[in-house]
PDB file of C-alpha atoms in Angstrom:
ATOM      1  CA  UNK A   1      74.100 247.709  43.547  1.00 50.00           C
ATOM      2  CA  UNK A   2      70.468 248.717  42.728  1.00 51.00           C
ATOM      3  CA  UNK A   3      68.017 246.961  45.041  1.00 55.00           C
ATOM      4  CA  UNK A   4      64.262 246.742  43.687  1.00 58.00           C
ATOM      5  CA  UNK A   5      60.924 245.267  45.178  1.00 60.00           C
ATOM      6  CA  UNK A   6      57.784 244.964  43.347  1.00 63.00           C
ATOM      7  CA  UNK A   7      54.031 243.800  44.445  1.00 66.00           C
ATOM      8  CA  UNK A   8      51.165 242.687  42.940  1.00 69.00           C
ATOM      9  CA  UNK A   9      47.339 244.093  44.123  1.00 75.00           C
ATOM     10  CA  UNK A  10      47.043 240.539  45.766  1.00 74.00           C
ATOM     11  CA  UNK A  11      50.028 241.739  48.201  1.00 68.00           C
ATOM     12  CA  UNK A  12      52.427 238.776  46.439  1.00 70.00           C
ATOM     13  CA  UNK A  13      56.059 239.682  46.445  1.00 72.00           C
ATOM     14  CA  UNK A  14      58.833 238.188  44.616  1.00 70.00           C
ATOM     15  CA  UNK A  15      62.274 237.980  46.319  1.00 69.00           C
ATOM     16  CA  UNK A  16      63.994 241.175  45.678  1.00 61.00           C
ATOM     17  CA  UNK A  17      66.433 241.569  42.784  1.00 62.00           C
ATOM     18  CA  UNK A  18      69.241 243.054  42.996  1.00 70.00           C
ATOM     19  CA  UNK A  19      71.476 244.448  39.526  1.00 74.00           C
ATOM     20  CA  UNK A  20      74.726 245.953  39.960  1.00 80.00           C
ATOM     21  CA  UNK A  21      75.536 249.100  38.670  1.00 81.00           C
ATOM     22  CA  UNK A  22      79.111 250.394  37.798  1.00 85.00           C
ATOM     23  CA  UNK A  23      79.879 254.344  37.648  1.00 90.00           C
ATOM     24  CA  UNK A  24      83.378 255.843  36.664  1.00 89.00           C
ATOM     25  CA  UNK A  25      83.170 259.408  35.514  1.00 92.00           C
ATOM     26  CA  UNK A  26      87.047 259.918  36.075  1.00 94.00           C
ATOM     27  CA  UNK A  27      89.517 259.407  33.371  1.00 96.00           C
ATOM     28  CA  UNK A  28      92.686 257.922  33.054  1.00 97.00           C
ATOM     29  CA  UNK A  29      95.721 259.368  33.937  1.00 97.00           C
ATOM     30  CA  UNK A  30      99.178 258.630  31.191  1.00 98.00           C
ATOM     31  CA  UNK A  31     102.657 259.602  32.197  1.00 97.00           C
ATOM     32  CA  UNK A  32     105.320 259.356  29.568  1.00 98.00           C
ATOM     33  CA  UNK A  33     109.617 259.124  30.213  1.00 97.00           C
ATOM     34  CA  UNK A  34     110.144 262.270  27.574  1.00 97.00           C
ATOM     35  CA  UNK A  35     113.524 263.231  28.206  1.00 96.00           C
ATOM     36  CA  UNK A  36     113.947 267.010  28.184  1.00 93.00           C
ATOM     37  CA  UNK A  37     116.841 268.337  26.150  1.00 96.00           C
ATOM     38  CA  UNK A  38     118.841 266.851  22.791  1.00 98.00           C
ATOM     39  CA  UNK A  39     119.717 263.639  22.904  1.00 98.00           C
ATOM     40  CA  UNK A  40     122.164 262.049  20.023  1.00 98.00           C
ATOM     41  CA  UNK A  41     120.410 258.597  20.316  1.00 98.00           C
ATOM     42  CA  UNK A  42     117.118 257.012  18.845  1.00 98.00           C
ATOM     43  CA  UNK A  43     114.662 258.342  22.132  1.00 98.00           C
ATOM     44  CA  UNK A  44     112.345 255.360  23.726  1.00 98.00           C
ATOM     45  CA  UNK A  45     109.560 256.362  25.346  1.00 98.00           C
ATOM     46  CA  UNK A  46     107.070 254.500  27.681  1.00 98.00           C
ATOM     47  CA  UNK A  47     103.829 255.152  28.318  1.00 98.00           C
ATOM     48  CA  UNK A  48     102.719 254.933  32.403  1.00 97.00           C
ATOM     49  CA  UNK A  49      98.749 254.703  32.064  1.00 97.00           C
ATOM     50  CA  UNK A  50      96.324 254.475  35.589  1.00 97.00           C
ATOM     51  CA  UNK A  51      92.917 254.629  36.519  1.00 96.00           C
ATOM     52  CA  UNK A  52      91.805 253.984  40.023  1.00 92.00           C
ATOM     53  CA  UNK A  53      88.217 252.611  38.941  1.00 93.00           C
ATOM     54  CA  UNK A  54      87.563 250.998  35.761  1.00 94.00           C
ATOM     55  CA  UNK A  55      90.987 250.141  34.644  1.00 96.00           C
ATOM     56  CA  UNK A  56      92.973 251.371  31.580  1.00 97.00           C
ATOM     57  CA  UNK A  57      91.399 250.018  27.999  1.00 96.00           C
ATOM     58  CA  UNK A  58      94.301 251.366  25.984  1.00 97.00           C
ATOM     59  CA  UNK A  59      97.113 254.370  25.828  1.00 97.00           C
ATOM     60  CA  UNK A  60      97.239 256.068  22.991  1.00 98.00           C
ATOM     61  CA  UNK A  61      99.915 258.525  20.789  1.00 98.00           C
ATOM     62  CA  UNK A  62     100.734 260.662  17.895  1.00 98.00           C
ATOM     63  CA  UNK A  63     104.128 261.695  16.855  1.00 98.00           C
ATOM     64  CA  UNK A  64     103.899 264.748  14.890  1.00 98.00           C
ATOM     65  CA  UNK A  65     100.405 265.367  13.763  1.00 97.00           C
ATOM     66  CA  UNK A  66     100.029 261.438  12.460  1.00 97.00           C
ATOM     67  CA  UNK A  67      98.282 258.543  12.673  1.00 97.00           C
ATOM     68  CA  UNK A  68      97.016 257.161  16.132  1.00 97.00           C
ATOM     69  CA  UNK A  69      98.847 254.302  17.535  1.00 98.00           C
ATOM     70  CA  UNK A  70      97.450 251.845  20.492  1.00 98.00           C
ATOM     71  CA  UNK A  71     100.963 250.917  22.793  1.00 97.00           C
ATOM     72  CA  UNK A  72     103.120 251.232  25.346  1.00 97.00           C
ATOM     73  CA  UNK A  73     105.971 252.298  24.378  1.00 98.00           C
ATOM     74  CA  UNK A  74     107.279 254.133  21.050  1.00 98.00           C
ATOM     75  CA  UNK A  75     110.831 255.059  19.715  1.00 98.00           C
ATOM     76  CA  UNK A  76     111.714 258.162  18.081  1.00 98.00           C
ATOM     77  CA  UNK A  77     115.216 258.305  15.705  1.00 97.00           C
ATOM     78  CA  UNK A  78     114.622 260.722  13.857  1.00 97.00           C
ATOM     79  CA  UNK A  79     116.449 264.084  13.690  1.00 98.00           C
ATOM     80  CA  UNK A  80     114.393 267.176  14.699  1.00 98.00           C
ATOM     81  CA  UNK A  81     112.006 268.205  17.011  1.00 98.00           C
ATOM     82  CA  UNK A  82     109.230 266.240  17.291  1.00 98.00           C
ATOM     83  CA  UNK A  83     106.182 266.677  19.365  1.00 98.00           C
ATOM     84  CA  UNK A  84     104.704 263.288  20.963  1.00 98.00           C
ATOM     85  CA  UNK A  85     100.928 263.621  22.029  1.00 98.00           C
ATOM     86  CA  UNK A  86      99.595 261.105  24.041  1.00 98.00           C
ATOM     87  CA  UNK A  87      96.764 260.448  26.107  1.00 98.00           C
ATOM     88  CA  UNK A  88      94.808 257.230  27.430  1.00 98.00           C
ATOM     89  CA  UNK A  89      90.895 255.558  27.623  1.00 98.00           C
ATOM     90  CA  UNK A  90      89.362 253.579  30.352  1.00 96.00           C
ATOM     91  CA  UNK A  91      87.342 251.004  30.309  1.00 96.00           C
ATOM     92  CA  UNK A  92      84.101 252.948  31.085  1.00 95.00           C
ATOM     93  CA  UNK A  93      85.496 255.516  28.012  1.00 95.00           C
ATOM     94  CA  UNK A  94      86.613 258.386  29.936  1.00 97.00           C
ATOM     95  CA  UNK A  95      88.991 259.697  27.466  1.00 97.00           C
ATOM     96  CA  UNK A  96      91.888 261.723  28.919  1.00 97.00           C
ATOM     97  CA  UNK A  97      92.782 265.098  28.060  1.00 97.00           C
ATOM     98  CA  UNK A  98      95.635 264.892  25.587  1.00 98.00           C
ATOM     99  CA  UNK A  99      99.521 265.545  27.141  1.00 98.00           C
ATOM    100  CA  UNK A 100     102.245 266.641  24.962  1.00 98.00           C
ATOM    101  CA  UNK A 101     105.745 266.518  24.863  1.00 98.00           C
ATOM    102  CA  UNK A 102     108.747 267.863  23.234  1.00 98.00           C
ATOM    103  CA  UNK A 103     111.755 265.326  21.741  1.00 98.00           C
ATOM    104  CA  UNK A 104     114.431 266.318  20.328  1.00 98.00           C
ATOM    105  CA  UNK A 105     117.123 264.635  18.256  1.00 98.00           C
ATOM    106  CA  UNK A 106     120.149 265.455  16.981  1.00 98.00           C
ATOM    107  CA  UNK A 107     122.477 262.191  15.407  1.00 98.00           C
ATOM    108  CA  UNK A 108     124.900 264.588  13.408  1.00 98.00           C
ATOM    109  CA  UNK A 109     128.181 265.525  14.282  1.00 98.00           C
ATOM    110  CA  UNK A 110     129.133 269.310  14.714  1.00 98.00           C
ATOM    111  CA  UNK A 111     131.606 270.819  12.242  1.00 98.00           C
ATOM    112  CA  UNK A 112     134.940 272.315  13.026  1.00 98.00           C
ATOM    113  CA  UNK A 113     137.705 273.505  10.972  1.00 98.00           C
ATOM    114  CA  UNK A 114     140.950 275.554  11.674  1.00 98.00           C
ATOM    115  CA  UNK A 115     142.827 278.450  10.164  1.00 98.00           C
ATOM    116  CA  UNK A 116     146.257 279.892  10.851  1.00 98.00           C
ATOM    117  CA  UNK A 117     147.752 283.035  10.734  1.00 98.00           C
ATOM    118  CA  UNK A 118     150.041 284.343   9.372  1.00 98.00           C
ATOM    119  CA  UNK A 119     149.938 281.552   6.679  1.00 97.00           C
ATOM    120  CA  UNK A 120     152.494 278.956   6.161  1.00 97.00           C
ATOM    121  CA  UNK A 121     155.084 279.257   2.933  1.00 97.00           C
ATOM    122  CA  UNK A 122     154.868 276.508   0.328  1.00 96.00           C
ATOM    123  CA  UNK A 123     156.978 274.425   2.364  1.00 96.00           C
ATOM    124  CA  UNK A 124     154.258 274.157   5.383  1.00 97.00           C
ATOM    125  CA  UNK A 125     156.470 276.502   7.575  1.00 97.00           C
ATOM    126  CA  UNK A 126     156.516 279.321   9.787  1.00 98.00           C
ATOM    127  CA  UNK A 127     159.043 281.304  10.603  1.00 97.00           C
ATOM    128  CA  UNK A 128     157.526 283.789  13.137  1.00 97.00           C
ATOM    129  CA  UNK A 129     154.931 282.793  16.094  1.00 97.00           C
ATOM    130  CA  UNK A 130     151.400 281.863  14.629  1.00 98.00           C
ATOM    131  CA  UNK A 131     147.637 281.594  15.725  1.00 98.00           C
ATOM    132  CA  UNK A 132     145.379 278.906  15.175  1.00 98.00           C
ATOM    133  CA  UNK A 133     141.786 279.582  14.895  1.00 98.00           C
ATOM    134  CA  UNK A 134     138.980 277.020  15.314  1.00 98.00           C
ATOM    135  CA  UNK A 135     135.908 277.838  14.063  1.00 98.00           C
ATOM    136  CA  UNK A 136     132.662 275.709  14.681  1.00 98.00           C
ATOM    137  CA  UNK A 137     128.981 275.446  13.451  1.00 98.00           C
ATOM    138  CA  UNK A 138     126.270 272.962  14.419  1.00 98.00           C
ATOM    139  CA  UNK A 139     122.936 273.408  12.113  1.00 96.00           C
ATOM    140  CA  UNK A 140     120.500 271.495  14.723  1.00 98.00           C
ATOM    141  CA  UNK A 141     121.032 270.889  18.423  1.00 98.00           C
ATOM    142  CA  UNK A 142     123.467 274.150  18.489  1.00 98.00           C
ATOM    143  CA  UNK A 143     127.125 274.817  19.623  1.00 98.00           C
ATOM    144  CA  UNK A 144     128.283 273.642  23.139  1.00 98.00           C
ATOM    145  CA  UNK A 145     131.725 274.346  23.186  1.00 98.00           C
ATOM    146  CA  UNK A 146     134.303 275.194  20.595  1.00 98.00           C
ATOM    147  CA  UNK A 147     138.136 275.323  21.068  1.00 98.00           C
ATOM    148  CA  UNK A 148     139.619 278.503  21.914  1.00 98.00           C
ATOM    149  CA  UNK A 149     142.513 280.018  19.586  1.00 97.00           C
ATOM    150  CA  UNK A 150     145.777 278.681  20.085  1.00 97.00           C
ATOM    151  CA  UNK A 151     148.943 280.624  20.436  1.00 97.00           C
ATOM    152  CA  UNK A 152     152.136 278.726  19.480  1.00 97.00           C
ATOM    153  CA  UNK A 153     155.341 280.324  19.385  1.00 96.00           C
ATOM    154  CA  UNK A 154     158.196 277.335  20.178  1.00 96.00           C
ATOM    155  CA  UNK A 155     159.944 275.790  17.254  1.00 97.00           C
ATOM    156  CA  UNK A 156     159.237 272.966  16.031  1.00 97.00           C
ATOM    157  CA  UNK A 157     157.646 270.551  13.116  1.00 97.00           C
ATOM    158  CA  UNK A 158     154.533 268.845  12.913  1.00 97.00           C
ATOM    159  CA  UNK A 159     153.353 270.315  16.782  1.00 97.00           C
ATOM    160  CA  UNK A 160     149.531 268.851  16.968  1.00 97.00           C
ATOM    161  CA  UNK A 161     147.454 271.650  18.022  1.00 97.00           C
ATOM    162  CA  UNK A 162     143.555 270.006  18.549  1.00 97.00           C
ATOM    163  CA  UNK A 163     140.582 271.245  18.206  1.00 98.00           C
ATOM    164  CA  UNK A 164     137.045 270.026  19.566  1.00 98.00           C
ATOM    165  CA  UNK A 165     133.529 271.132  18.999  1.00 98.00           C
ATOM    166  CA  UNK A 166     130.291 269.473  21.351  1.00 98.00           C
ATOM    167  CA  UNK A 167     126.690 270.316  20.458  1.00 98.00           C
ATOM    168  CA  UNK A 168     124.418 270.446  22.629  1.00 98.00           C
ATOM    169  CA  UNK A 169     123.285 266.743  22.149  1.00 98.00           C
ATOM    170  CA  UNK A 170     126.745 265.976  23.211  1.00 98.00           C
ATOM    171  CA  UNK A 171     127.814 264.815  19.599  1.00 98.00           C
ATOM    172  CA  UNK A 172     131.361 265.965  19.160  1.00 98.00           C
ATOM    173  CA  UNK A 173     133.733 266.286  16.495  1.00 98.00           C
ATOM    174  CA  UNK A 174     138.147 266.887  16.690  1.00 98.00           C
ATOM    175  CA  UNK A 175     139.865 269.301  14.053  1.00 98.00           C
ATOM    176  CA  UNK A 176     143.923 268.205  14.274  1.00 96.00           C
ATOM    177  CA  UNK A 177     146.096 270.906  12.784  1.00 97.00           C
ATOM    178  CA  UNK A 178     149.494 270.406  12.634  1.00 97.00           C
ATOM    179  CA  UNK A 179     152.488 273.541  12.546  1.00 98.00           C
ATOM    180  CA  UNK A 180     155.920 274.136  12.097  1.00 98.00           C
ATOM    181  CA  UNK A 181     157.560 277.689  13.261  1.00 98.00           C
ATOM    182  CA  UNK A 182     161.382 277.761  12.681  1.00 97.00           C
ATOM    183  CA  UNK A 183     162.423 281.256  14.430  1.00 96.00           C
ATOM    184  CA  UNK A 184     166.171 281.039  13.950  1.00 95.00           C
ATOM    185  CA  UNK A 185     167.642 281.806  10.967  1.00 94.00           C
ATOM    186  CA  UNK A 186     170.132 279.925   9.110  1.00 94.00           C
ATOM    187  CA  UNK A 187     174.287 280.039   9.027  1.00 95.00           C
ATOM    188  CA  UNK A 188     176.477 280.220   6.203  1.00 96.00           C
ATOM    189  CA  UNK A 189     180.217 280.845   6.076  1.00 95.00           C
ATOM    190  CA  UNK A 190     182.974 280.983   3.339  1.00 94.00           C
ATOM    191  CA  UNK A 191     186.368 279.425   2.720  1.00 95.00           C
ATOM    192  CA  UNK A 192     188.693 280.146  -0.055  1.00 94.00           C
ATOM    193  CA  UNK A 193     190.369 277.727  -1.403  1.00 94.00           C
ATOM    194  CA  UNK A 194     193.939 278.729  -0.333  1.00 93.00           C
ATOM    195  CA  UNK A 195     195.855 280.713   2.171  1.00 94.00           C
ATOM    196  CA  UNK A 196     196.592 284.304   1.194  1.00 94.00           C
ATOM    197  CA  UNK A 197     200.077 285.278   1.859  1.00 94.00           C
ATOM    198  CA  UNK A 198     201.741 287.198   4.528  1.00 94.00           C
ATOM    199  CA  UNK A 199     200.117 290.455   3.505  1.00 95.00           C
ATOM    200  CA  UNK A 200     196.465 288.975   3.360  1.00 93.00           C
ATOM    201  CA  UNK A 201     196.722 289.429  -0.536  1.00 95.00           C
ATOM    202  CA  UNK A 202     196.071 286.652  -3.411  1.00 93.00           C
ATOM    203  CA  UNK A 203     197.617 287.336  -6.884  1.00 93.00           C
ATOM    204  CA  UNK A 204     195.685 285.319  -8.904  1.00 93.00           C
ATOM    205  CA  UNK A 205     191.636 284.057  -8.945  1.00 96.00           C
ATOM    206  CA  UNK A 206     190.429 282.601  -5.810  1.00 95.00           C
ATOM    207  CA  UNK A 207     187.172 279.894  -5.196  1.00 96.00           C
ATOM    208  CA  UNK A 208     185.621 280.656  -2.483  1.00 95.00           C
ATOM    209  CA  UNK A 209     183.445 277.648  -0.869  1.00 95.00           C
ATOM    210  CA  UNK A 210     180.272 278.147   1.544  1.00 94.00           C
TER     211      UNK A 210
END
């Protein structure tokens, strides 16, 4: 508080008066919950403003170069990368240097699709051991992990073979190829439709059924 005193030339002296005075030439401090990384969700954010003096008048933010909004809090769902400036004001108006930070989003699953070699005949089969090949592709957030190629060699039909792709928001996507390998290769005999005779000879036509 500032204390003043004041006389006249008669030596007469009002009581003193006393105004207060309020300094605060330190700004606000804002934290903000940004979580680092992809995330595959809409991304809320909340704004932590203090000032040990004054008090806070107001945070304040900008998601990607726009307008200025007065809150709290803020959600981002978007997809992309989006860069969140924020700062806050206090109630003497020390305005904070701006803080910025990076949010990324990524909603979209990852692709995957499979290939197999050598190629199945028209009839979906295989008749020697085959590979299956997963291949993957994520245009955002990026790859994670991508199944491995598959060997299979037993016979069989229909055996599942799955695939999965993650990105690295943690979206994830399954590929299920089916094959069908038949290694052994089929029997056929023949039987006539008599006996020959003691010799092993037939004198006339003979049907022969396989």
């Amino acid at each position: 508080a500032l204390s003043i005193s004041v006389a006249d030339p008669a030596g007469n002296r009002p009581p003193a008066s006393r105004t207060p005075v309020n300094i605060d030439r330190a700004a606000p401090a804002t934290g903000a919950d940004a979580p680092s990384g992809w995330n595959n969700t809409a991304v809320t954010i909340s704004l932590g403003a203090a000032d040990t003096l004054a008090g806070v008048a107001a945070p304040y933010y900008t998601v990607d170069g726009g307008s200025r909004h007065e809150d709290t809090s803020l959600t981002i769902g978007t997809e992309g990368v989006h860069t969140l400036r924020y700062w806050s004001v206090d109630v003497a108006g020390n305005v904070e240097s701006t803080h910025t930070a990076t949010v990324k989003v990524d909603l979209t699953n990852p692709t995957i699709h499979h290939t197999i070699t050598p190629a199945p005949n028209g009839a979906g089969w295989n008749s020697t051991p085959v590979l299956v090949h997963f291949a993957c592709d994520d245009a955002l957030s990026g790859l994670s992990s991508c199944s491995p190629d598959a060997e299979v060699s037993t016979d069989g039909a229909n055996k599942a073979v799955d695939g999965t792709v993650v990105d690295n928001a943690g979206n994830q996507s399954v590929d299920e190829a089916t094959v069908s390998i038949d290694t052994v290769k089929p029997t056929i005999t023949g039987q006539p439709d008599r006996l020959p005779n003691v010799n092993g000879w037939y004198a006339g036509d003979v049907t022969v059924g396989f």
